[in-house]
Coordinates of C-alpha atoms in Angstrom, one line a residue:
X1 CA -14.6 14.5 -1.3
X2 CA -12.5 11.4 -1.7
X3 CA -9.8 11.1 -4.3
X4 CA -8.2 7.8 -4.9
X5 CA -4.9 7.8 -7.1
X6 CA -4.0 4.6 -9.1
X7 CA -1.0 3.9 -11.1
X8 CA -1.5 2.3 -14.6
X9 CA 1.5 0.9 -16.0
X10 CA 3.0 0.8 -19.3
X11 CA 5.0 -2.5 -20.2
X12 CA 7.5 -2.9 -23.0
X13 CA 6.6 -5.3 -25.8
X14 CA 10.2 -6.6 -26.1
X15 CA 13.1 -6.9 -23.7
X16 CA 15.3 -4.0 -23.0
X17 CA 18.4 -3.5 -20.8
X18 CA 17.0 -2.2 -17.4
X19 CA 20.2 -2.4 -15.5
X20 CA 23.8 -1.8 -16.9
X21 CA 27.0 -1.6 -14.7
X22 CA 28.3 1.9 -15.2
X23 CA 32.0 1.3 -14.1
X24 CA 34.7 -1.5 -13.9
X25 CA 34.7 -3.5 -10.8
X26 CA 37.7 -5.0 -9.6
X27 CA 37.5 -8.6 -7.9
X28 CA 40.5 -9.5 -5.7
X29 CA 41.9 -13.2 -5.8
X30 CA 39.5 -15.6 -4.1
X31 CA 37.2 -12.7 -3.0
X32 CA 33.4 -12.8 -3.1
X33 CA 31.6 -9.6 -4.0
X34 CA 27.8 -8.9 -4.2
X35 CA 26.5 -6.1 -6.7
X36 CA 22.9 -4.9 -6.6
X37 CA 21.4 -3.4 -9.9
X38 CA 18.4 -1.5 -9.5
X39 CA 16.2 -1.2 -12.9
X40 CA 16.0 2.0 -14.4
X41 CA 14.4 3.3 -17.6
X42 CA 16.7 2.9 -20.7
X43 CA 15.9 6.3 -21.8
X44 CA 16.3 8.1 -18.5
X45 CA 18.6 6.1 -16.1
X46 CA 17.7 8.6 -13.1
X47 CA 14.1 7.1 -13.2
X48 CA 13.6 3.8 -11.5
X49 CA 11.1 1.2 -13.1
X50 CA 10.1 -2.3 -12.5
X51 CA 10.7 -5.3 -14.7
X52 CA 8.9 -8.5 -15.8
X53 CA 9.7 -11.4 -18.0
X54 CA 13.3 -11.0 -17.0
X55 CA 16.0 -12.9 -19.1
X56 CA 18.5 -15.0 -17.4
X57 CA 21.9 -13.5 -17.9
X58 CA 24.1 -15.2 -20.4
X59 CA 27.8 -15.2 -20.3
X60 CA 29.6 -12.7 -22.7
X61 CA 26.2 -11.1 -23.8
X62 CA 25.2 -10.0 -20.4
X63 CA 28.3 -10.3 -18.0
X64 CA 32.0 -10.4 -18.7
X65 CA 35.4 -10.6 -16.7
X66 CA 38.8 -9.8 -17.8
X67 CA 42.3 -9.7 -16.7
X68 CA 42.6 -6.3 -17.4
X69 CA 40.4 -3.3 -16.5
X70 CA 40.2 -2.0 -20.2
X71 CA 39.0 -5.5 -21.4
X72 CA 42.0 -6.2 -23.5
X73 CA 43.4 -8.9 -21.5
X74 CA 42.5 -12.5 -21.0
X75 CA 38.8 -13.5 -20.8
X76 CA 38.2 -14.7 -17.4
X77 CA 34.4 -14.9 -17.5
X78 CA 34.3 -18.8 -17.1
X79 CA 36.9 -18.8 -14.2
X80 CA 34.5 -16.7 -12.1
X81 CA 31.4 -18.0 -10.2
X82 CA 28.3 -16.1 -11.0
X83 CA 25.1 -16.5 -9.0
X84 CA 22.1 -14.1 -9.9
X85 CA 19.0 -13.5 -8.1
X86 CA 16.5 -11.6 -10.4
X87 CA 13.8 -9.6 -8.7
X88 CA 10.9 -7.3 -9.9
X89 CA 12.7 -4.0 -9.3
X90 CA 16.4 -5.1 -9.4
X91 CA 19.1 -7.8 -9.8
X92 CA 21.7 -9.2 -7.3
X93 CA 24.8 -10.7 -8.6
X94 CA 27.1 -12.7 -6.4
X95 CA 30.6 -13.2 -7.9
X96 CA 33.4 -15.4 -6.8
X97 CA 37.0 -14.9 -8.3
X98 CA 38.4 -18.5 -8.8
X99 CA 40.7 -17.3 -11.5
X100 CA 43.9 -17.3 -9.4
X101 CA 44.6 -13.6 -10.5
X102 CA 42.8 -10.3 -9.8
X103 CA 39.8 -10.2 -12.2
X104 CA 37.9 -7.1 -13.5
X105 CA 34.2 -7.2 -14.3
X106 CA 33.8 -5.0 -17.3
X107 CA 30.2 -5.6 -18.3
X108 CA 27.0 -6.7 -16.3
X109 CA 23.6 -6.1 -17.2
X110 CA 20.0 -7.1 -16.8
X111 CA 17.4 -7.5 -19.7
X112 CA 13.8 -7.7 -19.4
X113 CA 10.5 -5.9 -20.1
X114 CA 10.2 -2.5 -18.4
X115 CA 7.2 -1.7 -16.1
X116 CA 6.7 2.1 -16.1
X117 CA 4.7 4.1 -13.7
X118 CA 5.1 7.8 -14.9
X119 CA 1.4 9.0 -15.0
X120 CA -1.3 8.4 -12.5
X121 CA -4.9 8.6 -12.7
X122 CA -7.2 10.0 -9.9
X123 CA -10.6 8.8 -9.3
X124 CA -13.1 11.1 -7.3
X125 CA -16.2 10.7 -5.3
X126 CA -18.0 13.5 -3.6
X127 CA -21.1 14.5 -1.8
X128 CA -22.0 17.8 -3.1
X129 CA -25.1 18.3 -0.7
X130 CA -22.8 17.8 2.5
X131 CA -20.1 19.9 0.8
X132 CA -22.4 22.7 0.3
X133 CA -23.9 22.5 3.7
X134 CA -20.7 21.9 5.9
X135 CA -17.9 23.0 3.5
X136 CA -15.5 20.7 1.5
X137 CA -13.4 18.0 3.4
X138 CA -10.8 16.2 1.1
X139 CA -9.3 12.9 1.7
X140 CA -6.5 11.7 -0.6
X141 CA -5.7 7.9 -0.9
X142 CA -2.7 6.7 -3.0
X143 CA -2.9 3.0 -4.1
X144 CA 0.7 2.3 -5.6
X145 CA 0.2 -1.1 -6.5
X146 CA -3.3 -0.8 -8.0
X147 CA -3.2 -0.1 -11.9
X148 CA -6.9 -0.1 -12.7
X149 CA -8.7 3.4 -12.4
X150 CA -12.1 1.4 -12.3
X151 CA -11.1 -0.1 -8.9
X152 CA -9.9 3.4 -7.7
X153 CA -13.2 4.8 -8.5
X154 CA -15.0 2.0 -6.8
X155 CA -12.8 2.5 -3.7
X156 CA -13.5 6.2 -3.7
X157 CA -17.2 5.6 -3.5
X158 CA -16.9 3.1 -0.9
X159 CA -14.5 5.4 1.2
X160 CA -17.0 8.3 0.8
X161 CA -19.8 6.3 2.4
X162 CA -17.4 5.2 5.1
X163 CA -16.2 8.6 6.1
X164 CA -18.9 10.9 5.3
X165 CA -21.3 12.3 8.0
X166 CA -24.3 9.8 8.2
X167 CA -27.9 11.3 7.6
X168 CA -30.3 9.8 10.3
X169 CA -34.0 10.8 11.1
X170 CA -34.3 14.6 11.7
X171 CA -35.8 16.3 14.7
X172 CA -39.3 17.1 14.2
X173 CA -40.8 20.5 15.5
X174 CA -44.3 20.2 14.0
X175 CA -46.0 19.2 17.1
X176 CA -45.2 19.1 20.6
X177 CA -44.5 15.7 21.6
X178 CA -43.9 14.5 18.2
X179 CA -40.3 13.7 18.8
X180 CA -37.9 13.1 21.6
X181 CA -34.3 13.7 21.2
X182 CA -32.3 10.3 21.8
X183 CA -35.5 8.3 21.9
X184 CA -37.4 8.8 18.5
X185 CA -35.1 11.2 16.6
X186 CA -31.3 12.2 16.6
X187 CA -29.4 15.1 15.3
X188 CA -29.5 15.4 11.4
X189 CA -25.8 14.2 10.9
X190 CA -23.2 12.5 12.8
X191 CA -19.6 11.6 11.9
X192 CA -18.8 8.2 13.2
X193 CA -15.1 8.3 11.8
X194 CA -13.9 10.8 14.4
X195 CA -11.8 8.1 16.2
X196 CA -8.4 7.9 14.4
X197 CA -6.8 5.9 17.3
X198 CA -7.4 4.6 20.7
X199 CA -4.8 3.8 23.5
X200 CA -5.4 0.8 25.6
X201 CA -4.0 0.4 29.2
X202 CA -3.7 -3.1 30.8
X203 CA -6.1 -2.1 33.8
X204 CA -7.7 -5.5 33.7
X205 CA -7.0 -9.1 32.7
X206 CA -9.3 -8.6 29.6
X207 CA -7.5 -5.5 28.4
X208 CA -4.1 -7.3 28.8
X209 CA -5.4 -10.1 26.5
X210 CA -6.7 -7.4 24.0
X211 CA -3.2 -5.8 24.0
X212 CA -1.5 -9.2 23.2
X213 CA -4.1 -10.7 21.0
X214 CA -5.1 -7.8 18.5
X215 CA -3.3 -7.2 15.4
X216 CA -3.5 -5.3 12.0
X217 CA -6.6 -6.1 10.2
X218 CA -8.6 -7.0 13.4
X219 CA -12.1 -5.6 13.8
X220 CA -12.9 -4.1 17.3
X221 CA -15.6 -2.0 18.7
X222 CA -14.9 1.4 20.5
X223 CA -17.7 2.5 22.9
X224 CA -17.1 5.6 25.1
X225 CA -19.9 7.0 27.2
X226 CA -19.0 10.6 27.5
X227 CA -18.9 11.3 23.6
X228 CA -21.6 8.5 22.7
X229 CA -19.2 6.8 20.5
X230 CA -20.3 3.2 19.7
X231 CA -18.9 1.8 16.5
X232 CA -16.6 -0.6 14.9
X233 CA -13.3 -0.1 13.4
X234 CA -10.5 -2.0 12.0
X235 CA -7.1 -1.8 13.3
X236 CA -4.5 -0.2 10.8
X237 CA -1.5 0.0 12.9
X238 CA -0.2 -1.1 16.5
X239 CA 2.4 0.8 18.5
X240 CA 3.4 -0.6 21.8
X241 CA 4.6 1.6 24.6
X242 CA 6.7 0.7 27.7
X243 CA 6.5 3.4 30.2
X244 CA 8.3 1.3 33.1
X245 CA 9.0 -2.4 33.7
X246 CA 5.6 -4.1 33.6
X247 CA 3.6 -0.9 32.5
X248 CA 2.9 -1.4 28.8
X249 CA 0.1 0.2 26.7
X250 CA -0.9 -0.1 23.0
X251 CA -2.1 2.6 20.5
X252 CA -4.2 1.3 17.8
X253 CA -4.6 3.5 14.6
X254 CA -8.1 3.0 13.4
X255 CA -10.3 3.0 10.3
X256 CA -14.1 2.9 10.6
X257 CA -15.7 -0.4 9.6
X258 CA -18.6 -0.6 7.2
X259 CA -21.7 -1.3 9.4
X260 CA -24.3 -1.2 6.6
X261 CA -26.3 -4.4 6.4
X262 CA -25.8 -6.2 3.3
X263 CA -28.1 -8.2 0.9
X264 CA -29.6 -11.3 2.6
X265 CA -31.3 -13.6 0.0
X266 CA -35.1 -13.5 0.5
X267 CA -34.9 -11.2 3.1
X268 CA -33.3 -7.7 1.7
X269 CA -34.5 -5.3 -1.1
X270 CA -31.7 -3.7 -3.0
X271 CA -31.7 0.1 -2.6
X272 CA -34.2 0.0 0.4
X273 CA -32.5 -1.7 3.2
X274 CA -29.2 -2.7 1.6
X275 CA -26.7 -1.4 -0.9
X276 CA -23.8 -2.7 -3.1
X277 CA -20.6 -3.3 -1.4
X278 CA -17.2 -2.5 -2.7
X279 CA -14.8 -5.7 -3.2
X280 CA -11.3 -5.8 -4.4

């Protein structure tokens, strides 16, 4: 069983205050300070949110500086330099005090439409036949940047086909000589996704080249004669180890590649020798 978690977002229809300075900040004469303001839910400031369609901060409306911490002194907003960098999850304000006296920031806020990720959707795909025969094996994948549950459902089906044991031609015991294991038949099921990682040592010039050249996303073929593994994988992670000067190895985290043949115009029959593929 494969479960894929997607994150449908709720978006505000109008701009709201996603960040608000909660205390007065003192800026010494001639000093530069940088303040980072993460966006939060206006109704629950403990919950982080994202923001889109952010409004460029406006003097007096979104930021103020004063000669007194209580805001009852002289307005120094125009005497300070304000530079804002507005991102999707927070605002960065760089402020320079050119007023010739100590200034106090009494107001600083960021407005925009909140992007809320409070509820998730889980799409599931399973092979009930294999679960009944071998027992349940669950895999969970979280897609934090995907908001469409339909994409999650397609991904679940795709991953199920990639990771589930593959059915092949069964052994026939009907008549002596009908089948020869390893020649005309194989075992009923095999799991080609058992290789989670592989460590490569630079014992040859070719392997040294692979250590340097391969990166995340590359497709590699792993072949090992003792276990009979001979499949294609995608590199998911790269970890370099140095045991001693000049002795370096690499460990690749792997995910099985889809080796199924896809539709060829004029040559393939959908549902017979090819199948639909998942594409994001």
